[in-house]
PDB file of C-alpha atoms in Angstrom:
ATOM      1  CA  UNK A   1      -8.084 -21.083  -7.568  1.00 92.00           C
ATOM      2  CA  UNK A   2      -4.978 -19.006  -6.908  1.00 95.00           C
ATOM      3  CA  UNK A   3      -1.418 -20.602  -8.398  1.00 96.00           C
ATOM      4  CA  UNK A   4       1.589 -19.835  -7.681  1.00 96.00           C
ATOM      5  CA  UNK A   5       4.495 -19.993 -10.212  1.00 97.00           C
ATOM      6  CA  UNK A   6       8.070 -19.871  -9.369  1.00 96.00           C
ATOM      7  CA  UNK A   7      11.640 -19.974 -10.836  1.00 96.00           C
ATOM      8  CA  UNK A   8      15.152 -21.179  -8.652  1.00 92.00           C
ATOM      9  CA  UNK A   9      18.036 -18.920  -9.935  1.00 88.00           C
ATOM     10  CA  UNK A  10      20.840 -20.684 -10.868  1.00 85.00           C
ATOM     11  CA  UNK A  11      24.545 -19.521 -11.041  1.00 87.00           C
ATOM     12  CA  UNK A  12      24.500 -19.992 -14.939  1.00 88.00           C
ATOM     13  CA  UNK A  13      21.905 -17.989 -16.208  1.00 88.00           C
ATOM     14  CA  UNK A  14      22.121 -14.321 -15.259  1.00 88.00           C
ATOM     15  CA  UNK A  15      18.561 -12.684 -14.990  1.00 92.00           C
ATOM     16  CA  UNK A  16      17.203  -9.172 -15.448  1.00 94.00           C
ATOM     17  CA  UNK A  17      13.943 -10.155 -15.810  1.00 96.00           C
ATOM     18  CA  UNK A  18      11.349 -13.299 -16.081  1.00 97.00           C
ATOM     19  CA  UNK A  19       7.964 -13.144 -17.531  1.00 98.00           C
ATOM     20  CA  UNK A  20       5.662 -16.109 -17.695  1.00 98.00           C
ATOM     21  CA  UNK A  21       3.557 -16.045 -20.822  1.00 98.00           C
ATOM     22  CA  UNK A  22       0.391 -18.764 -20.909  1.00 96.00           C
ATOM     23  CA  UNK A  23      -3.221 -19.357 -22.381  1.00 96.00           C
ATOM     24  CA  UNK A  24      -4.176 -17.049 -19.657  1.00 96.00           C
ATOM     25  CA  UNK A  25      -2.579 -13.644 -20.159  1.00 96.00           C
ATOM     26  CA  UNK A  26      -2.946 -14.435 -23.990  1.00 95.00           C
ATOM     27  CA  UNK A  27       0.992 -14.651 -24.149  1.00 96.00           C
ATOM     28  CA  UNK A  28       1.953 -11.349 -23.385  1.00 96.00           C
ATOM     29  CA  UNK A  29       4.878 -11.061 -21.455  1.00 95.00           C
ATOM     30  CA  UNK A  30       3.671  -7.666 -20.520  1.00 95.00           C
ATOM     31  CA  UNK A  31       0.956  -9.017 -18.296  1.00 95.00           C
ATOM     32  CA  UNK A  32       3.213 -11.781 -16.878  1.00 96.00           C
ATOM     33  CA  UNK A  33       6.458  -9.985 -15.534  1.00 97.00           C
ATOM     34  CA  UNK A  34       8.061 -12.336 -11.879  1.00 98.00           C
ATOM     35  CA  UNK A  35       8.702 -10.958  -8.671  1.00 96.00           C
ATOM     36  CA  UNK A  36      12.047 -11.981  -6.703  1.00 95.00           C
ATOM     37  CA  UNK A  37      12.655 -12.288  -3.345  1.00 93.00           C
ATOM     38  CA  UNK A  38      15.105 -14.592  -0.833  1.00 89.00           C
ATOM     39  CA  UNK A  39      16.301 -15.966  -4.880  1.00 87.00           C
ATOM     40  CA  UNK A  40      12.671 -17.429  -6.350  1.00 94.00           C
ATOM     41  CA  UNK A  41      11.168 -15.499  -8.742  1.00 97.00           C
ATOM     42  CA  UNK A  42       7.195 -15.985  -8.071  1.00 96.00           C
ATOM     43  CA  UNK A  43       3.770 -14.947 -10.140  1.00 97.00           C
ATOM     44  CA  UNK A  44       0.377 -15.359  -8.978  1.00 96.00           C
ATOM     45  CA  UNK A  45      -2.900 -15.847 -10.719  1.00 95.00           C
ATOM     46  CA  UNK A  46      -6.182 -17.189 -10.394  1.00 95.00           C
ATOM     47  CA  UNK A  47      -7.318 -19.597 -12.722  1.00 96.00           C
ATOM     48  CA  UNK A  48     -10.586 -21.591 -13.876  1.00 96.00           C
ATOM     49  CA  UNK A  49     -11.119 -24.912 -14.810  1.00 97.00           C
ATOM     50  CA  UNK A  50      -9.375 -26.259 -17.629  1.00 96.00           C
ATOM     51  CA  UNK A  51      -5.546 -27.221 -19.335  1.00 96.00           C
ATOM     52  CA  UNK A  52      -3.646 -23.627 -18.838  1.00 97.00           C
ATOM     53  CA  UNK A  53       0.033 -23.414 -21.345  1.00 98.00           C
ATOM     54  CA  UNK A  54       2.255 -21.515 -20.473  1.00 98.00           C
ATOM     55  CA  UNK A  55       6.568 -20.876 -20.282  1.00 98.00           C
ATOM     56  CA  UNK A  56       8.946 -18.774 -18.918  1.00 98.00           C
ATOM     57  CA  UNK A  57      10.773 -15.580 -20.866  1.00 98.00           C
ATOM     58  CA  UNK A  58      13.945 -14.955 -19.364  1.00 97.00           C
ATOM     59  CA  UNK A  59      15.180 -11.509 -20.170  1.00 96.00           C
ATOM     60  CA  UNK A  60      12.530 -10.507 -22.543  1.00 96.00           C
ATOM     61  CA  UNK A  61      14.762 -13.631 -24.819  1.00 96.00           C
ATOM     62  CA  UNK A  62      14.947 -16.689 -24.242  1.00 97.00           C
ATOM     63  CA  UNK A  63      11.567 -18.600 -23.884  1.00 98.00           C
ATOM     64  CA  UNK A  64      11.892 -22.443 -22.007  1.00 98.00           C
ATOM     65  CA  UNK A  65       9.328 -24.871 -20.021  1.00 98.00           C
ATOM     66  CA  UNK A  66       9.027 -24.420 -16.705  1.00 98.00           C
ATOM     67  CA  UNK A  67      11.157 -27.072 -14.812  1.00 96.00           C
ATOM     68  CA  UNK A  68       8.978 -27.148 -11.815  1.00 95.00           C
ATOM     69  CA  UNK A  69       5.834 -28.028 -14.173  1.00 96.00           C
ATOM     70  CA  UNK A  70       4.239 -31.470 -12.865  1.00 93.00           C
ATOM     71  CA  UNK A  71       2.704 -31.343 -16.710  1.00 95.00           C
ATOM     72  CA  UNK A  72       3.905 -30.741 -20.175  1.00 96.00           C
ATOM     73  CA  UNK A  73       1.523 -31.174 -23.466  1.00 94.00           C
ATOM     74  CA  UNK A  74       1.885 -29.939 -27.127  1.00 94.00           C
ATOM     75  CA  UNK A  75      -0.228 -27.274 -28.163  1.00 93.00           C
ATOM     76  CA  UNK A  76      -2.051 -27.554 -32.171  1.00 91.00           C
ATOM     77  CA  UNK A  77       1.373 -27.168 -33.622  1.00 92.00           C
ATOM     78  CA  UNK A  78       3.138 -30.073 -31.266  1.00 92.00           C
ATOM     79  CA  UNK A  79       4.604 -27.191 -29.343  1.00 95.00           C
ATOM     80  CA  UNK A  80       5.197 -28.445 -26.200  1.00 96.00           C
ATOM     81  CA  UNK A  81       4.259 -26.628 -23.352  1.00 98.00           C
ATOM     82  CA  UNK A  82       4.280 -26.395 -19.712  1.00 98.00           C
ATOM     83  CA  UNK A  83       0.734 -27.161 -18.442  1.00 98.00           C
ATOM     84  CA  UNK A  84      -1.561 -26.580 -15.388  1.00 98.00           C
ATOM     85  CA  UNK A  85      -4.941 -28.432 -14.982  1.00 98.00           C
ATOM     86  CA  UNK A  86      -7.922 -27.550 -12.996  1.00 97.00           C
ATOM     87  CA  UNK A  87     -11.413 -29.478 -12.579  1.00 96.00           C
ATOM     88  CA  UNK A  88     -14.129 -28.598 -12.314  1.00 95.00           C
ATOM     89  CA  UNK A  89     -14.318 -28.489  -8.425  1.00 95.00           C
ATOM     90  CA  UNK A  90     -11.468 -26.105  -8.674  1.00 93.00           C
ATOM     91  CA  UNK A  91      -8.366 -28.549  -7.571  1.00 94.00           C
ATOM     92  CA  UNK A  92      -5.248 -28.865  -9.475  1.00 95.00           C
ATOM     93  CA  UNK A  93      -4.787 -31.957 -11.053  1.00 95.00           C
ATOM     94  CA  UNK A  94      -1.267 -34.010 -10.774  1.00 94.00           C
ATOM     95  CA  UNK A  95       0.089 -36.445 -12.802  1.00 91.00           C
ATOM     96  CA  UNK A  96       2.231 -39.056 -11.085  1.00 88.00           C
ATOM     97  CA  UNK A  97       4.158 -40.651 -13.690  1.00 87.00           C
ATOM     98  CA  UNK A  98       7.917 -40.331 -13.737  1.00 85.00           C
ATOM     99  CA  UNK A  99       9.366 -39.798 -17.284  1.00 88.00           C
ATOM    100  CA  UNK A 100      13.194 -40.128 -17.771  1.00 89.00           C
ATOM    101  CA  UNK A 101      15.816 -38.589 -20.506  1.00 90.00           C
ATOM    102  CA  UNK A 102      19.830 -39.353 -20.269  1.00 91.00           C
ATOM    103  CA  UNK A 103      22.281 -37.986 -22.053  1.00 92.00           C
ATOM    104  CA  UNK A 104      24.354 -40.782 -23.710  1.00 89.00           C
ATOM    105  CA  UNK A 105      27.201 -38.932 -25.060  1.00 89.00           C
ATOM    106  CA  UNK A 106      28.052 -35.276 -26.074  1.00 92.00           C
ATOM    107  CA  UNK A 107      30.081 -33.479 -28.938  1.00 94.00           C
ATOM    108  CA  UNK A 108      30.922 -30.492 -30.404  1.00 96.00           C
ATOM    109  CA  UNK A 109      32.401 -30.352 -33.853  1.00 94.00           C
ATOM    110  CA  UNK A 110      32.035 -28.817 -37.380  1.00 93.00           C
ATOM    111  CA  UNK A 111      29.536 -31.442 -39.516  1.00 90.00           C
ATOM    112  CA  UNK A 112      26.269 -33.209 -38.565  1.00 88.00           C
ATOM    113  CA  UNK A 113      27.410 -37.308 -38.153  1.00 82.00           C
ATOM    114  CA  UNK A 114      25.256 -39.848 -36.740  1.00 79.00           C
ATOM    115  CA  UNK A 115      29.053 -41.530 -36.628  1.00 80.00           C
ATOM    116  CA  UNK A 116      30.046 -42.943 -33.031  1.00 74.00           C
ATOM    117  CA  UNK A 117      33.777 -41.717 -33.317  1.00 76.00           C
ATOM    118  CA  UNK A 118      33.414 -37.828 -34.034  1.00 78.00           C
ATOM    119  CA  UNK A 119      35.865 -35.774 -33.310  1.00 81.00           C
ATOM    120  CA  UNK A 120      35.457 -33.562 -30.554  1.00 90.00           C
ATOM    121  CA  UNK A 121      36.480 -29.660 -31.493  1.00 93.00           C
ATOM    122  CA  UNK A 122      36.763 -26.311 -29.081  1.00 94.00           C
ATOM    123  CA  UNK A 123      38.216 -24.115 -31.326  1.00 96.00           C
ATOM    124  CA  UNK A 124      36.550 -22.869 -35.118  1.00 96.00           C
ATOM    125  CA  UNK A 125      38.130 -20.988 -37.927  1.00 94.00           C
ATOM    126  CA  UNK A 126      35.187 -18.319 -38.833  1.00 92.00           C
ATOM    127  CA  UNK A 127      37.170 -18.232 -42.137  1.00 90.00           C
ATOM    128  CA  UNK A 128      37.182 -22.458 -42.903  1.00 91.00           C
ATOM    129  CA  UNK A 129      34.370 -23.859 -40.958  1.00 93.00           C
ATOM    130  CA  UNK A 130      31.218 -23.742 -42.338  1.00 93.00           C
ATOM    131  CA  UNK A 131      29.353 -24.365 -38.639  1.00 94.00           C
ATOM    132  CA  UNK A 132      29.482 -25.266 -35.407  1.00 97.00           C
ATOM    133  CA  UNK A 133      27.633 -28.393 -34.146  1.00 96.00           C
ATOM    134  CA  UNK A 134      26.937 -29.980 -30.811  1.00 96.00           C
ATOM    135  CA  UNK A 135      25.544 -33.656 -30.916  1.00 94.00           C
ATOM    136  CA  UNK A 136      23.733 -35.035 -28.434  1.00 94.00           C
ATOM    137  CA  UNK A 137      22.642 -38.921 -28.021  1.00 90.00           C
ATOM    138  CA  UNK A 138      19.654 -39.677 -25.386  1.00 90.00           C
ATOM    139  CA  UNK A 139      19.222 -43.080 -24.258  1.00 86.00           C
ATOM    140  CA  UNK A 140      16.170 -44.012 -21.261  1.00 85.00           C
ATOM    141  CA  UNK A 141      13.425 -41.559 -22.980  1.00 88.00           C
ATOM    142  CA  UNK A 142      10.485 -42.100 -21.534  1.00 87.00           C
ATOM    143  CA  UNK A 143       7.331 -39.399 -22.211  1.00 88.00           C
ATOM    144  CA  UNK A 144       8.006 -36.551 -24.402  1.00 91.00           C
ATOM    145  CA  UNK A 145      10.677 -33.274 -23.629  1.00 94.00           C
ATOM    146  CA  UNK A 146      11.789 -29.649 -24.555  1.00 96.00           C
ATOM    147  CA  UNK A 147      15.802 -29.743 -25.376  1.00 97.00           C
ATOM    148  CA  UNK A 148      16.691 -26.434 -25.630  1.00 98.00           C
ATOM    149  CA  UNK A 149      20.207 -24.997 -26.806  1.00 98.00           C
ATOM    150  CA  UNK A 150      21.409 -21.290 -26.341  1.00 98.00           C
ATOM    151  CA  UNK A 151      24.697 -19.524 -27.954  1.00 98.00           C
ATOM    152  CA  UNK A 152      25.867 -17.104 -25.775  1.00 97.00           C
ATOM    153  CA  UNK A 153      28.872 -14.291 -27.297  1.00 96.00           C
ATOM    154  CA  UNK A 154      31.829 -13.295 -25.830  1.00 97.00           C
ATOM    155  CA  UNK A 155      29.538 -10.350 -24.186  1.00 95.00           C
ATOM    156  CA  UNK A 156      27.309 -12.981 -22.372  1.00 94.00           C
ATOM    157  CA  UNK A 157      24.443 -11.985 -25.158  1.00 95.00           C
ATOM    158  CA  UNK A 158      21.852 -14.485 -26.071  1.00 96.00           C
ATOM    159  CA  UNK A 159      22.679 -14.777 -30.021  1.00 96.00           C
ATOM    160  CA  UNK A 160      20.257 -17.650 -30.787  1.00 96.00           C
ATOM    161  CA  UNK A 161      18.748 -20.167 -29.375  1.00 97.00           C
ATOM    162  CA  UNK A 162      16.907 -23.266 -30.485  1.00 97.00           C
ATOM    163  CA  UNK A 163      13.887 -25.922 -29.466  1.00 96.00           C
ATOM    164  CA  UNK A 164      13.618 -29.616 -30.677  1.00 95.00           C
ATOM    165  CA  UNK A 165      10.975 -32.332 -28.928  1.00 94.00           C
ATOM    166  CA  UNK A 166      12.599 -35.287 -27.782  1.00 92.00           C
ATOM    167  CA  UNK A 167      10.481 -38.728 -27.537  1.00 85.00           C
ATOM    168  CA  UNK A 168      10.799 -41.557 -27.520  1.00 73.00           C
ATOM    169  CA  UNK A 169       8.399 -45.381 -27.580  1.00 57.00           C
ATOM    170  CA  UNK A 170      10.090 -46.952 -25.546  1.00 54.00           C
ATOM    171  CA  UNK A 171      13.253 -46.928 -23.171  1.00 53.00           C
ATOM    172  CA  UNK A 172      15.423 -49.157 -25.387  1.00 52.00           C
ATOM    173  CA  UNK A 173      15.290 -46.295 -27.942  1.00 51.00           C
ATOM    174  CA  UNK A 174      18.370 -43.805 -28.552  1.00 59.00           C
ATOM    175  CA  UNK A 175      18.431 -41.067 -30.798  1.00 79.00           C
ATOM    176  CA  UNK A 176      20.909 -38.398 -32.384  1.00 86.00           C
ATOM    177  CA  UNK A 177      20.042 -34.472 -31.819  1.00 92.00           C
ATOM    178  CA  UNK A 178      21.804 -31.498 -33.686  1.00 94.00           C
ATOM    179  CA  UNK A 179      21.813 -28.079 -32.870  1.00 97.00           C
ATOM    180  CA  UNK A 180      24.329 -25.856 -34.871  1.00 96.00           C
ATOM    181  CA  UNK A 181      25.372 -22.260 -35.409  1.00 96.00           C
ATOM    182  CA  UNK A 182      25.547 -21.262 -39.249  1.00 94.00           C
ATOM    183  CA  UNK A 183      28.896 -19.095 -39.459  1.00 93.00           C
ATOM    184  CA  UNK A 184      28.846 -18.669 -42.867  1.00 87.00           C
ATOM    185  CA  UNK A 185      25.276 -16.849 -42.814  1.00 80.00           C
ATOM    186  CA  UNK A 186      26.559 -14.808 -39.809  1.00 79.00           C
ATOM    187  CA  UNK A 187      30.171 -13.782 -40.898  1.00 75.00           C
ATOM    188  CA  UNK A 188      30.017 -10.358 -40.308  1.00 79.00           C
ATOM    189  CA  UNK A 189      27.443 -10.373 -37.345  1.00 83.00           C
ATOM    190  CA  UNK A 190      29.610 -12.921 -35.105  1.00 92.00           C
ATOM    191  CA  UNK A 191      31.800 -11.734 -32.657  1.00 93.00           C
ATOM    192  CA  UNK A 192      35.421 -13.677 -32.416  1.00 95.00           C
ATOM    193  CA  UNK A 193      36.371 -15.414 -28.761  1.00 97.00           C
ATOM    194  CA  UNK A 194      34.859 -17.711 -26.153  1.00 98.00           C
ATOM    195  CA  UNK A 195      31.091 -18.335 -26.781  1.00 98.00           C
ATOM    196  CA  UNK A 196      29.317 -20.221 -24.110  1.00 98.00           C
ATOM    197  CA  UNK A 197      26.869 -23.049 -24.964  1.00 98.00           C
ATOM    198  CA  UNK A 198      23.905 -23.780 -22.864  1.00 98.00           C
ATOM    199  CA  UNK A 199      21.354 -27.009 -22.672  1.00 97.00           C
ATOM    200  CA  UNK A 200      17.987 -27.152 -21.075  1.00 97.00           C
ATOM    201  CA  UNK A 201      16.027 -30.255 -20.637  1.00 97.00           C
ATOM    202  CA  UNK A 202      12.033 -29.346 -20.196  1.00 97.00           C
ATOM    203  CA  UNK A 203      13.639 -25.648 -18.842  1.00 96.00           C
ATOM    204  CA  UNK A 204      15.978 -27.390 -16.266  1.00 96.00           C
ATOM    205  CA  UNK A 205      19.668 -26.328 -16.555  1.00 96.00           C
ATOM    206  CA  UNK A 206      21.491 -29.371 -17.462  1.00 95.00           C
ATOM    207  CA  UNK A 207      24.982 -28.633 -18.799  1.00 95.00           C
ATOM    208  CA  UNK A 208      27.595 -25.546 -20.094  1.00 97.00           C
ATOM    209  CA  UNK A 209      30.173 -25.799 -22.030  1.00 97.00           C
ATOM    210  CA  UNK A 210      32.543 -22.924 -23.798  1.00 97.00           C
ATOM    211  CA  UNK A 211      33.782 -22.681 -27.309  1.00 97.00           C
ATOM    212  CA  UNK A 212      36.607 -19.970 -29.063  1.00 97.00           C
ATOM    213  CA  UNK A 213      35.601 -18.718 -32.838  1.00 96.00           C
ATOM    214  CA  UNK A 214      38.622 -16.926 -33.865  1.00 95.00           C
ATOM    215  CA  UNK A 215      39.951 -15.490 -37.431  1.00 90.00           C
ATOM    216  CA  UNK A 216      42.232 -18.487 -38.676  1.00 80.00           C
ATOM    217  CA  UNK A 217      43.751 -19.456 -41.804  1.00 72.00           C
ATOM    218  CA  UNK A 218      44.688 -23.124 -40.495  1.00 57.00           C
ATOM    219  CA  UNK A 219      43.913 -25.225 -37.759  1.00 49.00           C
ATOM    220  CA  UNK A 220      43.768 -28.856 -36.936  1.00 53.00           C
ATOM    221  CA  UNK A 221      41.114 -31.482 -37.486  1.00 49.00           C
ATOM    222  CA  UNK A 222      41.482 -31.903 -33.986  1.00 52.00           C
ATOM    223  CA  UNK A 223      40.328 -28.012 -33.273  1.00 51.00           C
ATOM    224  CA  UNK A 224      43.836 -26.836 -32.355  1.00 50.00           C
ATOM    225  CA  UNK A 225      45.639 -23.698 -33.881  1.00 47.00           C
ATOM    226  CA  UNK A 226      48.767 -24.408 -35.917  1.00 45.00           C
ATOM    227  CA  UNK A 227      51.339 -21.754 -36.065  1.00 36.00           C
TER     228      UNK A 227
END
């Protein structure tokens, strides 16, 4: 059956280009490349029966779920991916479930701390701090998520980005997640001023926040520069 695939663009992500990579191009962006028109990015494709992975490249970069997926599984390697599934008499299948995730609290700072009071910091020395962290706490996890975090330079590049699974047995679960960037390891590659922070939730744009790494002999514990 033919399936159609399709991306929203949103204000916070700027896009050159989206590919969608899956079990059935063998993941090769090359063979997966999005038209746009009227703002949707779309890709068709006929598929079989079976469970089809597949995600989203934005900008030949970053790689995240798609958030209009009805499905996600983990692959061999509890990768989780988005999913389509045919049957044999060539219908999609749906799942109706309704999963949830909320984001408790939020912080950015300099150490990993499972702590409830953490300072919250906006401004790092590249010369004293060893790296910069953002904490999240989830609370109401039902069924099994993608958080994804991107670093963005002063430029607007993509600089790194990460992937963690979040799950959770039941809803009166909460649970700490860490994503960090290393600036001792990446001294001389890092580029000094605002950096922009990005979170995805199963591909879905959920927040942005911005940061300033500058070259500072002091600051504050509290992430402000004394003169």
């Amino acid at each position: 059956m033919e399936v159609l695939i399709r991306y929203k663009e949103s204000e916070y992500i700027k896009l050159q280009t989206i590919s969608v990579i899956g079990s059935f191009n063998n993941y090769d962006k090359s063979k997966g490349y999005m038209k746009k028109e009227n703002g949707i990015w779309y890709y068709k494709i006929n598929l079989g029966p079976g469970k089809h992975y597949y995600k989203f490249i934005i900008n030949d970069e970053l790689i995240i779920n798609d958030p209009e997926a009805n499905m996600y599984f983990p692959d061999e390697n509890e990768e989780l991916w988005s999913v389509i599934v045919i049957n044999d008499n060539d219908e999609r299948m749906y799942n109706n479930e309704e999963y949830s995730v909320h984001i408790d609290s939020y912080m950015i700072t300099n150490y990993i701390s499972e702590e409830e009071k953490v300072i919250n910091k906006k401004v790092f020395s590249i010369v004293s701090d060893k790296k910069i962290v953002t904490r999240f706490k989830f609370n109401n996890v039902t069924g099994i998520h993608t958080v994804v975090v991107a670093w963005f330079t002063p430029d607007d590049e993509l600089f790194q980005y990460s992937e963690n699974n979040l799950f959770a047995p039941n809803r009166e679960h909460e649970g700490f997640m860490w994503f960090w960037l290393d600036l001792d390891d990446n001294k001389h590659r890092l580029k000094l001023g605002k950096w922009k922070i990005k979170m995805f939730i199963d591909g879905q744009f959920i927040l942005e926040d911005e940061i300033k790494i500058l070259n500072l002999n002091t600051y504050s514990s509290m992430g402000k520069i004394n003169f």
